[in-house]
mmCIF file of C-alpha atoms in Angstrom:
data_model
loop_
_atom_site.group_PDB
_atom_site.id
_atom_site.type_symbol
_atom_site.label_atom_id
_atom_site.label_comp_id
_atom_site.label_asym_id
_atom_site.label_seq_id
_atom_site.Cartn_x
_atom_site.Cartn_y
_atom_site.Cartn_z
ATOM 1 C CA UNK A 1 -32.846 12.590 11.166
ATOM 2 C CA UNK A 2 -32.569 16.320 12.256
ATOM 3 C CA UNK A 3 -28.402 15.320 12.240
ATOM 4 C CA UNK A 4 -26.665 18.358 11.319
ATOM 5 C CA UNK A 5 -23.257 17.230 9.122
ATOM 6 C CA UNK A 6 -20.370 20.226 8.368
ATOM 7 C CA UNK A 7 -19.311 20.217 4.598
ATOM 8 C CA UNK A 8 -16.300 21.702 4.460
ATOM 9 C CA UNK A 9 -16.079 23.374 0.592
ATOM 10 C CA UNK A 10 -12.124 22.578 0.030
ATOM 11 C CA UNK A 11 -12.692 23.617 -4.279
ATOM 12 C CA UNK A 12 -11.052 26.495 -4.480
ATOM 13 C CA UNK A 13 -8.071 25.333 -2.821
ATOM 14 C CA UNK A 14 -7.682 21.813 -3.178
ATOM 15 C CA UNK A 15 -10.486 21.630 -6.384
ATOM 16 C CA UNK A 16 -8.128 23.851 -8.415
ATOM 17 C CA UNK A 17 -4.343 23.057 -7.549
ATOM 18 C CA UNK A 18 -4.101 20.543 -9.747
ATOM 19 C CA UNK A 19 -5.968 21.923 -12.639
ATOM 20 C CA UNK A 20 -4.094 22.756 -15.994
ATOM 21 C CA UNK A 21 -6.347 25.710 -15.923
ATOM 22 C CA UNK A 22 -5.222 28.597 -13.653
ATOM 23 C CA UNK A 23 -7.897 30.965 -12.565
ATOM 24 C CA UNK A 24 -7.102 34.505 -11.267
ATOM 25 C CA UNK A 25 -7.362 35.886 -7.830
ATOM 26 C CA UNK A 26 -10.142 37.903 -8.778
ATOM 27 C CA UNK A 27 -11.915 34.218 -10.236
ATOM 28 C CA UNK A 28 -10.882 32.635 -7.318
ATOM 29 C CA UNK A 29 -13.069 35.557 -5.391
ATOM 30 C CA UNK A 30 -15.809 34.904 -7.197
ATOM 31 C CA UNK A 31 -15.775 31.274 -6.973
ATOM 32 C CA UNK A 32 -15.265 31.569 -3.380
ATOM 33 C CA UNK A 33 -18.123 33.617 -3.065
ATOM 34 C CA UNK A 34 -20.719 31.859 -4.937
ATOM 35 C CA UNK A 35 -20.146 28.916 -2.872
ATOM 36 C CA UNK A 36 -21.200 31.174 -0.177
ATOM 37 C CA UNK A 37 -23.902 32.098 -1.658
ATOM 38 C CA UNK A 38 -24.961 28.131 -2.230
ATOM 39 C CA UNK A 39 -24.857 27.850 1.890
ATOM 40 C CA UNK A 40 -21.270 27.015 2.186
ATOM 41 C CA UNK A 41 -19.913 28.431 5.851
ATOM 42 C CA UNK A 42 -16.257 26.812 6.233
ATOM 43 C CA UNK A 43 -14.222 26.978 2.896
ATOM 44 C CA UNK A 44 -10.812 25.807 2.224
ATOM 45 C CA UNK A 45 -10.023 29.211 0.229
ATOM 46 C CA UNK A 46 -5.762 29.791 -0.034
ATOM 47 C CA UNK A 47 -2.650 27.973 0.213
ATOM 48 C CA UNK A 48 0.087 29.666 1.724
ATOM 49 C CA UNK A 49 2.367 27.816 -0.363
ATOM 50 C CA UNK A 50 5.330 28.535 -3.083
ATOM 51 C CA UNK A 51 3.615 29.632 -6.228
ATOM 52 C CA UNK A 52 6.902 28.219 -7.816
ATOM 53 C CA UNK A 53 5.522 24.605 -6.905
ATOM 54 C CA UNK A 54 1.923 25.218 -6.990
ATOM 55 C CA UNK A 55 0.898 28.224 -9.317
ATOM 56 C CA UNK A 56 -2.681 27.864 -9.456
ATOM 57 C CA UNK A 57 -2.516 29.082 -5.547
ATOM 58 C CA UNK A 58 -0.151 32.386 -6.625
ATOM 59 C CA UNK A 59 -1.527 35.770 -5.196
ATOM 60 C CA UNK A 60 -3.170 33.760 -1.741
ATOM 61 C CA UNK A 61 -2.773 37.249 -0.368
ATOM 62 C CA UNK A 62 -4.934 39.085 -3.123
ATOM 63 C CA UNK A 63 -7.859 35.940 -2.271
ATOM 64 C CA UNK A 64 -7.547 37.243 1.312
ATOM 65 C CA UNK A 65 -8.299 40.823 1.216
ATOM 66 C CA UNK A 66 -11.045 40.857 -1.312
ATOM 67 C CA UNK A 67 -13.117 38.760 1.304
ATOM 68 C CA UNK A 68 -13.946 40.666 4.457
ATOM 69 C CA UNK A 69 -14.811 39.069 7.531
ATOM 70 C CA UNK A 70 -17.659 37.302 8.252
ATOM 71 C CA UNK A 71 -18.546 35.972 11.691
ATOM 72 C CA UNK A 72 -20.468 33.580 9.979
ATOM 73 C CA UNK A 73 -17.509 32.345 7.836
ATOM 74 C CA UNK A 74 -14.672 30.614 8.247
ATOM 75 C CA UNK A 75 -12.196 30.798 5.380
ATOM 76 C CA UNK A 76 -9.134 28.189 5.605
ATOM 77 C CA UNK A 77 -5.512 28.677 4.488
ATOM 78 C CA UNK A 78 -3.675 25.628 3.731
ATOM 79 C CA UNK A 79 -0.114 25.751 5.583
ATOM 80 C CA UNK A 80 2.738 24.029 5.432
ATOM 81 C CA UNK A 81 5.064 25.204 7.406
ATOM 82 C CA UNK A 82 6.090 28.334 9.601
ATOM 83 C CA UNK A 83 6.141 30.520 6.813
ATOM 84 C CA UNK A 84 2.788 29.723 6.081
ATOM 85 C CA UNK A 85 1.921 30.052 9.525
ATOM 86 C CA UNK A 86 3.092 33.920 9.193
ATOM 87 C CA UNK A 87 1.379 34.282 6.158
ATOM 88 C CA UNK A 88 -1.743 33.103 7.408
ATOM 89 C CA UNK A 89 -1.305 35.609 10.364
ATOM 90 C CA UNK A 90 -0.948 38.815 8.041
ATOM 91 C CA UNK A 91 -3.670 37.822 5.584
ATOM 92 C CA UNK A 92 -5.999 37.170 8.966
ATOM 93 C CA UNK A 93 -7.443 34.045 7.609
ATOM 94 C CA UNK A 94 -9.779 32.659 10.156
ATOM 95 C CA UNK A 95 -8.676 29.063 10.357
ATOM 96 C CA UNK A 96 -5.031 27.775 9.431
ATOM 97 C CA UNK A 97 -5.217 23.854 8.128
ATOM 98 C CA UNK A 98 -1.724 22.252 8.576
ATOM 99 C CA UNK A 99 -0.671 19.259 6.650
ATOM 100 C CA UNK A 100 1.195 16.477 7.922
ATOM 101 C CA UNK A 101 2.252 13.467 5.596
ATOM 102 C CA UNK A 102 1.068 10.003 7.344
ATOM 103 C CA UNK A 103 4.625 8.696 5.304
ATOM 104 C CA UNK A 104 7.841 9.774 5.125
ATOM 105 C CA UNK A 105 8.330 8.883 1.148
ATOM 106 C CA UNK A 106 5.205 11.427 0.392
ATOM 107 C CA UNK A 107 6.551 13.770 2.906
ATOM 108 C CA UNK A 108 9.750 14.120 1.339
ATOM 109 C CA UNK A 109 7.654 14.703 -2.279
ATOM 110 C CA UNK A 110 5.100 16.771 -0.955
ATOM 111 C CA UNK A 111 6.609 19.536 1.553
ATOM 112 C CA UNK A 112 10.115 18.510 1.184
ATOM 113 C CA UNK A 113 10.711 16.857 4.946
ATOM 114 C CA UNK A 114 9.911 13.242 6.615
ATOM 115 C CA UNK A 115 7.130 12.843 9.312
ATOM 116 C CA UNK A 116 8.985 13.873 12.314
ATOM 117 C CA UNK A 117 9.850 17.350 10.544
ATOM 118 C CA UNK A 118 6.465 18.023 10.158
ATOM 119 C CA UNK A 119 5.428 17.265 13.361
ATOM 120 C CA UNK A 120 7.768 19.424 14.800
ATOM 121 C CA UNK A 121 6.868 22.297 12.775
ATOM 122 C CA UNK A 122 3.159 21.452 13.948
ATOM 123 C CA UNK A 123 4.137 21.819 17.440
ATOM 124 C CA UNK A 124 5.980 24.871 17.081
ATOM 125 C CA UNK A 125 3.055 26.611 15.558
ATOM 126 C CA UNK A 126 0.590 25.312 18.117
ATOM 127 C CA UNK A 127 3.213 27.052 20.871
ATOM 128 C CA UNK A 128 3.184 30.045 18.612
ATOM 129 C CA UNK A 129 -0.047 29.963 18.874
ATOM 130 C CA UNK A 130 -0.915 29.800 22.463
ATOM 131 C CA UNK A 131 2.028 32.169 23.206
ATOM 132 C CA UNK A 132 0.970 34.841 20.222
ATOM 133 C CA UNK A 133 -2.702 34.095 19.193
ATOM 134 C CA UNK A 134 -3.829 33.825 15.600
ATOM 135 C CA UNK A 135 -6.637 31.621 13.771
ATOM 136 C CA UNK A 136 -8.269 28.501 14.696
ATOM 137 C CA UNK A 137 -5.865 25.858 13.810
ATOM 138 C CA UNK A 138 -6.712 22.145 12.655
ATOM 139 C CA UNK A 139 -4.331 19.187 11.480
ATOM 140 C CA UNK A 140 -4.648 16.946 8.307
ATOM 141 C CA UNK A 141 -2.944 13.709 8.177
ATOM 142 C CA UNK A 142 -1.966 13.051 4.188
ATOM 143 C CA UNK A 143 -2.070 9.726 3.088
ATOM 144 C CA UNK A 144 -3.628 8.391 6.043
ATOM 145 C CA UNK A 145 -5.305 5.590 4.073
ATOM 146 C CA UNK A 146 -2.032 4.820 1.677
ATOM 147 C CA UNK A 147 1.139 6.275 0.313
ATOM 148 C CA UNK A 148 1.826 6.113 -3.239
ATOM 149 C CA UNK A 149 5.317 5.554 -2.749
ATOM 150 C CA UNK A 150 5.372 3.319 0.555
ATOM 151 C CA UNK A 151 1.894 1.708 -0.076
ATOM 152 C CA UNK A 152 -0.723 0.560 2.817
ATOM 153 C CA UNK A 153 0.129 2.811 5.560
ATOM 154 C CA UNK A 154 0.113 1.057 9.052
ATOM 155 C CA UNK A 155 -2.682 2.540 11.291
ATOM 156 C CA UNK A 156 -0.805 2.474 14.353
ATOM 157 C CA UNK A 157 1.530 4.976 12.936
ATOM 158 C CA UNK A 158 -1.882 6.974 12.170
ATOM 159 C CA UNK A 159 -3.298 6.661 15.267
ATOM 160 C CA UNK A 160 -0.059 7.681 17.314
ATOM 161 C CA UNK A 161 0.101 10.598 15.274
ATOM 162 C CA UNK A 162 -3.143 11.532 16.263
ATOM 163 C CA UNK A 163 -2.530 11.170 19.431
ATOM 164 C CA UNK A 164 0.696 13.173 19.743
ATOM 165 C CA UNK A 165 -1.587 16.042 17.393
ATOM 166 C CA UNK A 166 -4.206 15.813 20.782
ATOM 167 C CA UNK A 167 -2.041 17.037 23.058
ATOM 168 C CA UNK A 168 -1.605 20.165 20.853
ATOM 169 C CA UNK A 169 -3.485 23.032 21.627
ATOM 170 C CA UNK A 170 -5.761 22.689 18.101
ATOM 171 C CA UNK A 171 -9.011 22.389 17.635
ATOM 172 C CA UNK A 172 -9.713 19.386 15.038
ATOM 173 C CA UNK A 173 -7.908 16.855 13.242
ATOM 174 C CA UNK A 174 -8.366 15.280 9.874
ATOM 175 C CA UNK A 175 -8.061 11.673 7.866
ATOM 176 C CA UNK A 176 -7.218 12.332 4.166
ATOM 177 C CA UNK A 177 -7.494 9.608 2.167
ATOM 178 C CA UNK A 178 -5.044 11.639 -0.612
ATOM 179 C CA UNK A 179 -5.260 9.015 -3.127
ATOM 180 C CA UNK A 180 -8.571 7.396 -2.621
ATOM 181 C CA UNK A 181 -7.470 3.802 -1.457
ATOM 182 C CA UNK A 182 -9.911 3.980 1.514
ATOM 183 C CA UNK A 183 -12.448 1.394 1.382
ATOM 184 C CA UNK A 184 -15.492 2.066 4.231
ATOM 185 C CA UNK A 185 -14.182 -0.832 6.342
ATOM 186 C CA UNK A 186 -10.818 1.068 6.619
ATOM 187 C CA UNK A 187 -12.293 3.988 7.535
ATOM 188 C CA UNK A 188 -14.824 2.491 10.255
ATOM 189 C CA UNK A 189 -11.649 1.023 11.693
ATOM 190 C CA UNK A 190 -9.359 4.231 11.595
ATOM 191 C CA UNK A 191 -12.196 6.177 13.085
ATOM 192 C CA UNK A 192 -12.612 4.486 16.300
ATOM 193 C CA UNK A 193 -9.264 4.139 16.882
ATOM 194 C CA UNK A 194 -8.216 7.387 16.178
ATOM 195 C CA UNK A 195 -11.262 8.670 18.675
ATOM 196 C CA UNK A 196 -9.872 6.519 20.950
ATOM 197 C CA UNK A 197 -6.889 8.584 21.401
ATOM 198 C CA UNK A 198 -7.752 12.390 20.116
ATOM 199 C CA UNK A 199 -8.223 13.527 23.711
ATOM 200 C CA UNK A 200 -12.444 14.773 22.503
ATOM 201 C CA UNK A 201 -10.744 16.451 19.902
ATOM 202 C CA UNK A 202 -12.717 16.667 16.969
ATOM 203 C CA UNK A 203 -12.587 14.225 14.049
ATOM 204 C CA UNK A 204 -13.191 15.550 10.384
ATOM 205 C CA UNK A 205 -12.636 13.039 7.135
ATOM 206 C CA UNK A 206 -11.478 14.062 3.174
ATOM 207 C CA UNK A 207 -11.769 10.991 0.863
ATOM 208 C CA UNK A 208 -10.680 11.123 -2.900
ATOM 209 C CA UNK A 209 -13.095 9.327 -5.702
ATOM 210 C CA UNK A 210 -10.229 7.966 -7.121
ATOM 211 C CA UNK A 211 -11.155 4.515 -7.075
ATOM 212 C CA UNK A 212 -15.339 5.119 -6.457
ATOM 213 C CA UNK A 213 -15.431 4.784 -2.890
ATOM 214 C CA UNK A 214 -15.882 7.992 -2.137
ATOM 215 C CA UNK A 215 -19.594 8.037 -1.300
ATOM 216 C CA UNK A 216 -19.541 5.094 0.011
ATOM 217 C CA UNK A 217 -16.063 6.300 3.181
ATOM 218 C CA UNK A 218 -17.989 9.256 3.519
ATOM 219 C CA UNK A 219 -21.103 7.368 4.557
ATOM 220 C CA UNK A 220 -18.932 4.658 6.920
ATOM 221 C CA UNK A 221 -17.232 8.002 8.325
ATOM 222 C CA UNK A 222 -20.837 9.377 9.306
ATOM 223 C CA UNK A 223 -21.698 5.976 10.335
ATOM 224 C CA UNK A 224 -18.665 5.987 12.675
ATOM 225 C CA UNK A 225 -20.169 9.233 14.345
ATOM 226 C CA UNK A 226 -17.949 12.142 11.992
ATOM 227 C CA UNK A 227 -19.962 15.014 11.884
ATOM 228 C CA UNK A 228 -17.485 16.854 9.497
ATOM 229 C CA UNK A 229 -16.187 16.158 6.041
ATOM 230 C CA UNK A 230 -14.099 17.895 3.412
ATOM 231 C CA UNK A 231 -15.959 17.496 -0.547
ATOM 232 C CA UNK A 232 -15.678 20.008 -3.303
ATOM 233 C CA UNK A 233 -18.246 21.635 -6.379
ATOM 234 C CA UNK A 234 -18.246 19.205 -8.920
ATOM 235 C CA UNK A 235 -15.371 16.725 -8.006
ATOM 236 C CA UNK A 236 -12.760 19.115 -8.668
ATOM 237 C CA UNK A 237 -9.613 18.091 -6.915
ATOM 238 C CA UNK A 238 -6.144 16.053 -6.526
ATOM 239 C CA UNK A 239 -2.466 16.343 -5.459
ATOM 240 C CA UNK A 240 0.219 17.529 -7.586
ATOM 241 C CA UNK A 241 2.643 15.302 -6.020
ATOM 242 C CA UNK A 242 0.644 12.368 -6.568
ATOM 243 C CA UNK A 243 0.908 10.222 -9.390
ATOM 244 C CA UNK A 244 -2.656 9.605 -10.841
ATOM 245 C CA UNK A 245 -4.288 12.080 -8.335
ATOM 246 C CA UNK A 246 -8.418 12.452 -8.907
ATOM 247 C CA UNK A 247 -11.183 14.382 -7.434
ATOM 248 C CA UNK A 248 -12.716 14.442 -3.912
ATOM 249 C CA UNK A 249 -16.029 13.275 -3.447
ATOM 250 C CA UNK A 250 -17.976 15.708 -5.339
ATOM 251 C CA UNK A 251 -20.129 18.828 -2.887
ATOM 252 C CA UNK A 252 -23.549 17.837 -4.867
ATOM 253 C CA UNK A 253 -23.383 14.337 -4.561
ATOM 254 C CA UNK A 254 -22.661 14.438 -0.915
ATOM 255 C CA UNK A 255 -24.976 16.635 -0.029
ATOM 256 C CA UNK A 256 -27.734 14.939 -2.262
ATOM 257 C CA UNK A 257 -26.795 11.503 -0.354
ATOM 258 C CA UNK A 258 -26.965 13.022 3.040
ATOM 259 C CA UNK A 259 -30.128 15.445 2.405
ATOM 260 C CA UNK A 260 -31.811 12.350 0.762
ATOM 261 C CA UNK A 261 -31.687 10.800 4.230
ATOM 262 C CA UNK A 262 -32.717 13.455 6.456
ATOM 263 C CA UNK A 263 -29.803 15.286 7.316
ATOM 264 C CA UNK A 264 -29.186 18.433 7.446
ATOM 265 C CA UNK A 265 -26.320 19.957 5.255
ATOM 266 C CA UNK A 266 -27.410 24.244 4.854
ATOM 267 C CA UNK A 267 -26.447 23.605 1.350
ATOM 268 C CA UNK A 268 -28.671 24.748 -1.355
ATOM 269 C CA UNK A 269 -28.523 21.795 -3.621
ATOM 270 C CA UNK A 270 -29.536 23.764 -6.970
ATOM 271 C CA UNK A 271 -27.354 26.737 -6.621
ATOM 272 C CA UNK A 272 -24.427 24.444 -5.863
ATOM 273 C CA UNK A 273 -24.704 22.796 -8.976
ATOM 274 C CA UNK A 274 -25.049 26.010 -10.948
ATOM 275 C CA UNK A 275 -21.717 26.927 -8.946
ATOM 276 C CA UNK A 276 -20.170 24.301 -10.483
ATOM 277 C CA UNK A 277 -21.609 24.210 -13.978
ATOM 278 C CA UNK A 278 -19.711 27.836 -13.976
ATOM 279 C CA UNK A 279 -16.597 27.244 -12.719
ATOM 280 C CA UNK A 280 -15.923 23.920 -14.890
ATOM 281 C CA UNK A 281 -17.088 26.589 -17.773
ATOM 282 C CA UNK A 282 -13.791 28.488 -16.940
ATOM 283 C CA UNK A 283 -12.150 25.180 -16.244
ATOM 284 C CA UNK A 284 -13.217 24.120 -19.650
ATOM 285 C CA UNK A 285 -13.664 20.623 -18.169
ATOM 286 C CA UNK A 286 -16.903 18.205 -17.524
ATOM 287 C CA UNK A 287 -17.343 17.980 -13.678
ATOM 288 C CA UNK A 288 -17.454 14.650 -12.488
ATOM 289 C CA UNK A 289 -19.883 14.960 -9.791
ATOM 290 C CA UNK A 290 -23.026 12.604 -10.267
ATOM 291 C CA UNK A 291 -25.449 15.129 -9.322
ATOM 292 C CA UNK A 292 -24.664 17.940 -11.341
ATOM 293 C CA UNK A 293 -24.776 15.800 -14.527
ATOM 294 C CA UNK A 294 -27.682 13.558 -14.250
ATOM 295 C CA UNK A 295 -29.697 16.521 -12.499
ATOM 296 C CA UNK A 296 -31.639 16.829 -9.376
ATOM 297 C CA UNK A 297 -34.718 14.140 -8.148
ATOM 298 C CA UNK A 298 -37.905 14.278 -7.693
ATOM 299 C CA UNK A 299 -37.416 16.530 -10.843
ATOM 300 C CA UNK A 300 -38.473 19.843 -10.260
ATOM 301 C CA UNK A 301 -41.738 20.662 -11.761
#
């Protein structure tokens, strides 16, 4: 199909902040740069959050300067709030990814403040932004398929926050589905309408496996015309702040699906899985990615 599709690598940062495991910086670095190395080119790497609340993102700073820049990189910094912002500006992270809760009730759990909070804070770092410069800066809307506190999220309230995020100065916004409620359907419908009002901004999708969809969003978001999507090595992933939180869709399996098919990913399928076979060896866990445990096809000779 000659389709080029963005997989945006979010395991080091989302993949491990739930994990009873906690790896080091210098793990972290090499992590980081073996999924490099397996064709990787934007990577969710740091969170510039409180170590207090999420300690398997401590020493975000340390990540930072053992990876110099690379025009042909992008590595993302999860941020929060305008602290993050100025952490992200000192560490010179090349892309800042802030998070907005689609519901107040996970809002309050997550980062501590309703909706309208974080929106503000969003706009004030856009302004910072265009006044100050600084690094690429995209949205994520949490919970954009369902809260676990509020349940089904109306879409109207997603699509209007979308379309107060396109008259930021940013450069892409994202659909998580946090706790993997999404069923393709869902997403086909969010997707249009939220391209309806995002002002040519450009659209990128994170689904959860929790409840084996995964695949299946992914494909309706590419479907839809997405040409960017969040997965991580080996199905690593979920939210500390959400009850029963699982993996995203797993890096192999996504790129398997989509290379199967005739797109184009820049992934190198075997070297990903051997990424992942070595970081679920320091994990000590079993990944839960398809691919990496029933092996590649047509088997290689």
């Amino acid at each position: 199909m000659s389709r080029f599709i963005e997989i945006v690598e979010v395991g080091p940062r989302d993949g491990l902040q739930n994990e009873n495991v906690t790896l080091t910086p210098d793990q972290r670095v090499e992590f980081i740069r073996r999924l490099e190395a397996a064709g990787a080119r934007r990577i969710e790497t740091v969170s510039f959050v409180n170590p207090a609340r999420v300690p398997q993102m401590a020493g975000a700073e340390e990540v930072c300067a053992a990876l110099p820049a690379d025009p042909s990189r992008s590595r993302i910094g999860l941020v929060l709030n305008m602290r993050g912002w100025d952490r992200a500006i000192s560490t010179g992270c090349d892309e800042a990814n802030v998070v907005v809760c689609a519901s107040d009730a996970f809002g309050i759990r997550n980062q501590g403040a309703e909706t309208r909070a974080q929106m503000d804070t969003l706009a004030a770092i856009a302004g910072r932004r265009a006044a100050e410069g600084g690094p690429r800066l995209s949205v994520t809307f949490s919970v954009a398929f369902g809260c676990p506190f509020e349940g089904e999220v109306d879409p109207a309230r997603v699509t209007g926050l979308v379309h107060e995020a396109a008259q930021l100065p940013l450069d892409e916004i994202a659909l998580a589905d946090t706790i993997g409620v999404a069923d393709p359907w869902a997403v086909r419908r969010l997707v249009e309408a939220c391209r309806s009002v995002s002002a040519g901004k450009r659209l990128r999708l994170h689904f959860h496996d929790t409840r084996n969809t995964g695949l299946a969003n992914a494909f309706a978001g590419i479907e839809a015309g997405v040409d960017v999507l969040d997965a991580s090595c080996g199905g690593l992933g979920g939210c500390p702040f959400a009850p029963n939180a699982t993996g995203n869709i797993g890096a192999e399996d996504l790129v398997y699906m989509l290379e199967r098919a005739g797109f184009e990913t820049g992934y190198d399928l075997p070297a990903l899985i051997s990424t992942t076979e070595w970081v679920c060896g320091l994990l000590g866990k079993t990944p839960t990615a398809s691919v990496t445990r029933a092996g590649l096809f047509p088997i290689p000779a």
